[in-house]
Short mmCIF file of C-alpha atoms in Angstrom, two decimals:
data_model
loop_
_atom_site.label_atom_id
_atom_site.label_comp_id
_atom_site.label_asym_id
_atom_site.label_seq_id
_atom_site.Cartn_x
_atom_site.Cartn_y
_atom_site.Cartn_z
CA GLN A 1 -0.22 -0.36 0.01
CA VAL A 2 1.32 3.31 -1.05
CA GLN A 3 2.46 5.58 2.07
CA LEU A 4 2.96 9.58 2.00
CA GLN A 5 5.14 11.57 4.10
CA GLU A 6 5.61 15.29 4.20
CA SER A 7 9.03 16.89 5.37
CA GLY A 8 10.12 20.38 5.72
CA PRO A 9 10.56 23.08 8.04
CA GLY A 10 7.64 23.85 10.41
CA LEU A 11 7.88 27.45 10.88
CA VAL A 12 8.56 30.14 7.68
CA LYS A 13 9.03 33.98 8.23
CA PRO A 14 6.58 35.99 6.67
CA SER A 15 7.27 37.32 3.09
CA GLU A 16 9.79 33.84 2.69
CA THR A 17 9.19 30.85 0.65
CA LEU A 18 7.24 27.52 2.49
CA SER A 19 8.99 24.48 0.59
CA LEU A 20 7.53 21.24 1.61
CA THR A 21 8.52 17.75 0.09
CA CYS A 22 6.42 14.55 -0.04
CA SER A 23 8.12 11.07 -0.41
CA VAL A 24 6.21 8.50 -2.06
CA SER A 25 6.58 5.10 -0.63
CA GLY A 26 5.20 1.80 -1.71
CA GLY A 27 4.32 2.42 -4.99
CA SER A 28 6.04 4.38 -7.91
CA ILE A 29 5.00 8.03 -8.36
CA ASN A 30 5.16 7.32 -11.80
CA SER A 31 1.31 7.04 -12.54
CA TYR A 32 -1.90 8.93 -11.14
CA TYR A 33 -1.96 12.66 -10.17
CA TRP A 34 -0.43 14.29 -6.79
CA SER A 35 -1.78 16.76 -4.56
CA TRP A 36 -0.99 19.18 -2.02
CA LEU A 37 -3.93 20.32 0.10
CA ARG A 38 -4.13 22.43 3.31
CA GLN A 39 -6.26 23.04 6.38
CA PRO A 40 -6.12 26.11 8.34
CA PRO A 41 -6.30 25.65 12.02
CA GLY A 42 -9.61 24.64 13.17
CA LYS A 43 -10.80 25.29 9.58
CA GLY A 44 -11.79 23.33 6.64
CA LEU A 45 -9.92 21.76 3.71
CA GLU A 46 -8.28 23.65 0.44
CA TRP A 47 -6.83 21.92 -2.58
CA ILE A 48 -3.56 23.83 -3.17
CA ALA A 49 -2.11 22.28 -6.49
CA TYR A 50 -1.76 19.02 -8.54
CA VAL A 51 1.16 17.57 -10.16
CA HIS A 52 0.58 14.79 -12.76
CA TYR A 53 4.25 12.42 -13.46
CA SER A 54 4.16 13.52 -16.84
CA GLY A 55 4.89 16.86 -14.98
CA ASN A 56 1.59 18.96 -15.85
CA THR A 57 0.76 21.03 -12.93
CA ASN A 58 -2.78 22.76 -12.38
CA TYR A 59 -2.88 25.23 -9.63
CA ASN A 60 -5.63 26.43 -7.44
CA PRO A 61 -6.53 30.33 -9.17
CA SER A 62 -6.37 31.70 -5.65
CA LEU A 63 -3.28 30.95 -4.97
CA LYS A 64 -1.84 30.38 -8.38
CA SER A 65 1.04 33.34 -8.79
CA ARG A 66 2.47 32.11 -5.54
CA VAL A 67 2.54 28.61 -5.87
CA THR A 68 4.75 25.89 -7.83
CA MET A 69 4.90 22.40 -8.00
CA SER A 70 7.47 19.73 -8.99
CA LEU A 71 8.00 16.22 -8.95
CA ASP A 72 11.70 14.25 -8.97
CA THR A 73 10.81 10.72 -10.39
CA SER A 74 14.25 9.45 -9.33
CA LYS A 75 13.52 10.11 -5.85
CA ASN A 76 10.23 9.29 -6.19
CA GLU A 77 8.75 12.35 -4.50
CA PHE A 78 7.36 15.79 -5.19
CA SER A 79 7.69 19.48 -4.11
CA LEU A 80 5.48 22.51 -3.34
CA ARG A 81 6.76 25.76 -2.97
CA LEU A 82 4.57 28.74 -1.56
CA ARG A 83 5.88 32.43 -1.96
CA SER A 84 5.58 35.46 -0.15
CA VAL A 85 3.95 33.36 2.73
CA THR A 86 1.84 35.57 5.33
CA ALA A 87 -0.13 34.55 8.34
CA ALA A 88 -3.09 33.57 6.39
CA ASP A 89 -0.65 30.44 5.00
CA THR A 90 -0.20 29.08 8.49
CA ALA A 91 -2.08 25.56 8.45
CA VAL A 92 -1.19 21.78 8.33
CA TYR A 93 -0.37 20.70 4.54
CA TYR A 94 -1.10 17.65 3.27
CA CYS A 95 0.21 16.16 0.46
CA ALA A 96 -2.14 13.07 -1.19
CA ARG A 97 -2.48 10.61 -3.95
CA ARG A 98 -5.11 12.35 -6.49
CA ARG A 99 -7.69 10.36 -8.62
CA ASP A 100 -10.80 11.74 -8.89
CA TYR A 101 -11.00 11.97 -5.45
CA HIS A 102 -7.92 11.78 -2.89
CA ASP A 103 -7.51 8.11 -1.95
CA GLU A 104 -4.23 7.88 0.00
CA TRP A 105 -2.77 10.92 2.37
CA GLY A 106 0.08 11.51 4.33
CA GLN A 107 -0.31 12.32 7.88
CA GLY A 108 0.54 15.91 7.69
CA ILE A 109 2.70 18.70 8.36
CA MET A 110 2.05 21.78 10.63
CA VAL A 111 3.61 25.28 9.27
CA ILE A 112 3.27 28.04 11.07
CA VAL A 113 3.97 31.59 9.27
CA SER A 114 5.52 33.76 11.88
CA SER A 115 9.02 35.98 12.48
CA ASP B 1 -16.44 28.25 -9.06
CA ILE B 2 -18.83 25.74 -7.50
CA GLN B 3 -19.22 26.16 -3.95
CA LEU B 4 -20.39 23.10 -1.45
CA THR B 5 -22.58 23.98 1.45
CA GLN B 6 -23.06 20.91 4.07
CA SER B 7 -25.59 20.88 6.77
CA PRO B 8 -26.11 20.69 9.56
CA SER B 9 -22.70 22.28 10.40
CA PHE B 10 -23.28 20.51 13.98
CA LEU B 11 -24.95 17.16 14.78
CA SER B 12 -25.12 15.36 17.55
CA ALA B 13 -26.39 11.99 18.04
CA SER B 14 -26.20 8.73 20.06
CA VAL B 15 -24.32 5.41 19.39
CA GLY B 16 -26.69 3.42 17.51
CA ASP B 17 -28.62 6.28 15.71
CA ARG B 18 -29.19 6.73 12.33
CA VAL B 19 -28.21 10.09 10.69
CA THR B 20 -28.15 11.80 7.81
CA MET B 21 -26.20 15.05 6.49
CA THR B 22 -26.34 16.69 3.42
CA CYS B 23 -24.26 18.57 0.74
CA ARG B 24 -25.57 21.19 -1.44
CA ALA B 25 -23.42 22.15 -4.75
CA SER B 26 -24.39 25.52 -6.29
CA GLN B 27 -24.24 23.71 -9.84
CA ALA B 28 -25.46 20.35 -11.09
CA ILE B 29 -22.07 17.86 -10.61
CA SER B 30 -23.87 15.04 -11.60
CA THR B 31 -22.64 12.35 -9.55
CA PHE B 32 -18.67 13.81 -9.14
CA LEU B 33 -18.83 13.56 -5.00
CA ALA B 34 -16.78 12.28 -2.47
CA TRP B 35 -17.25 12.40 0.96
CA TYR B 36 -14.57 12.36 3.70
CA GLN B 37 -14.41 11.93 7.49
CA GLN B 38 -11.69 13.35 9.52
CA LYS B 39 -10.75 12.70 13.33
CA PRO B 40 -8.57 15.13 15.01
CA GLY B 41 -5.41 15.75 14.24
CA ARG B 42 -5.65 13.00 11.79
CA ALA B 43 -5.93 13.50 7.59
CA PRO B 44 -9.06 12.50 6.01
CA LYS B 45 -9.99 9.70 5.56
CA LEU B 46 -12.08 8.55 2.24
CA LEU B 47 -15.45 7.09 2.59
CA ILE B 48 -17.42 7.36 -0.38
CA TYR B 49 -16.77 8.58 -4.12
CA ALA B 50 -19.12 8.97 -6.95
CA ALA B 51 -21.55 9.76 -4.54
CA SER B 52 -22.35 6.65 -3.93
CA THR B 53 -19.52 4.25 -4.64
CA LEU B 54 -17.82 2.70 -0.83
CA GLN B 55 -14.10 2.87 -0.53
CA SER B 56 -12.44 -0.37 -0.28
CA GLY B 57 -12.41 -1.27 3.62
CA VAL B 58 -15.27 1.22 4.90
CA PRO B 59 -17.89 -0.38 6.55
CA SER B 60 -21.54 -0.75 5.11
CA ARG B 61 -22.98 1.55 7.36
CA PHE B 62 -22.24 4.26 5.84
CA SER B 63 -23.55 5.21 2.32
CA GLY B 64 -24.25 8.13 -0.06
CA SER B 65 -26.78 8.97 -2.44
CA GLY B 66 -27.57 12.02 -5.00
CA SER B 67 -27.17 13.55 -7.99
CA GLY B 68 -27.06 16.83 -9.34
CA THR B 69 -26.96 19.25 -6.54
CA GLU B 70 -28.19 17.54 -3.49
CA PHE B 71 -26.31 14.71 -1.77
CA THR B 72 -26.51 12.71 1.23
CA LEU B 73 -24.05 10.74 3.90
CA THR B 74 -26.11 8.47 5.98
CA ILE B 75 -24.81 6.55 9.12
CA SER B 76 -26.97 3.56 9.26
CA SER B 77 -26.09 2.58 12.91
CA LEU B 78 -23.32 5.27 14.94
CA GLN B 79 -20.48 3.17 16.15
CA PRO B 80 -17.96 5.05 18.67
CA GLU B 81 -15.36 5.56 15.99
CA ASP B 82 -17.44 7.26 14.00
CA PHE B 83 -17.78 10.83 15.80
CA ALA B 84 -15.97 12.74 13.56
CA THR B 85 -16.08 15.64 11.19
CA TYR B 86 -17.58 15.10 7.53
CA TYR B 87 -16.86 16.69 4.26
CA CYS B 88 -17.66 16.37 0.88
CA GLN B 89 -15.81 17.36 -2.10
CA GLN B 90 -16.74 18.12 -5.73
CA LEU B 91 -14.76 15.49 -8.01
CA TYR B 92 -16.44 18.06 -11.03
CA ASN B 93 -13.81 20.51 -11.81
CA TYR B 94 -9.99 20.39 -11.01
CA THR B 95 -10.25 23.13 -8.37
CA ARG B 96 -12.00 19.88 -6.29
CA THR B 97 -13.45 22.45 -3.82
CA PHE B 98 -14.65 20.98 -0.13
CA GLY B 99 -17.54 21.75 2.13
CA GLN B 100 -17.09 23.27 5.05
CA GLY B 101 -17.88 20.13 7.12
CA THR B 102 -20.29 18.66 9.38
CA ARG B 103 -18.91 17.96 12.87
CA LEU B 104 -20.74 14.67 14.54
CA GLU B 105 -20.61 14.75 18.30
CA ILE B 106 -21.72 12.29 20.62
CA LYS B 107 -24.98 13.10 22.53
#
């Protein structure tokens, strides 16, 4: 069974760039789509971006100007970069496998934006 | 953008109860809808997709129905482990928006 694990800094300063990586084990990244989602404390879920193993990406229009997603098939992992962060970007960030739905999720990583 | 509105926002029920919650879409989405369960501090878990297809391993007491703009998630006999927050998600367009959630609490 595929497993996903997020990694990255838990604290980012305002105006800087948030960078996260999702490592995929138990299956190849060379199929399916892969997503990043987030959940601010006490709030609901928001899809951020997805990438296909072919390299095709798509972004939430509300975040598109600040987001880049990429994948590294040699390492079986994919990444998220979110630029110019503010306190509103404080959230638990999840990586997930995306079919039509999201059927496999990482455990999530809490990222706090604060100076 | 497709908006999803879940009702009620909070639901109080007892073990053994049958409960139903609703998700309404701002436009018709056929059966392109999924339901997730989330417990505190945990990632969401997929329960149902295509409005009514049970994900592998999910107990049969969970069921989904609906099409177009109105969808329901039903739990036929609540178990202690079912107390959680439930989210719907549209699968109709690429933005994959979620509803705001229904929190199911123990009465």
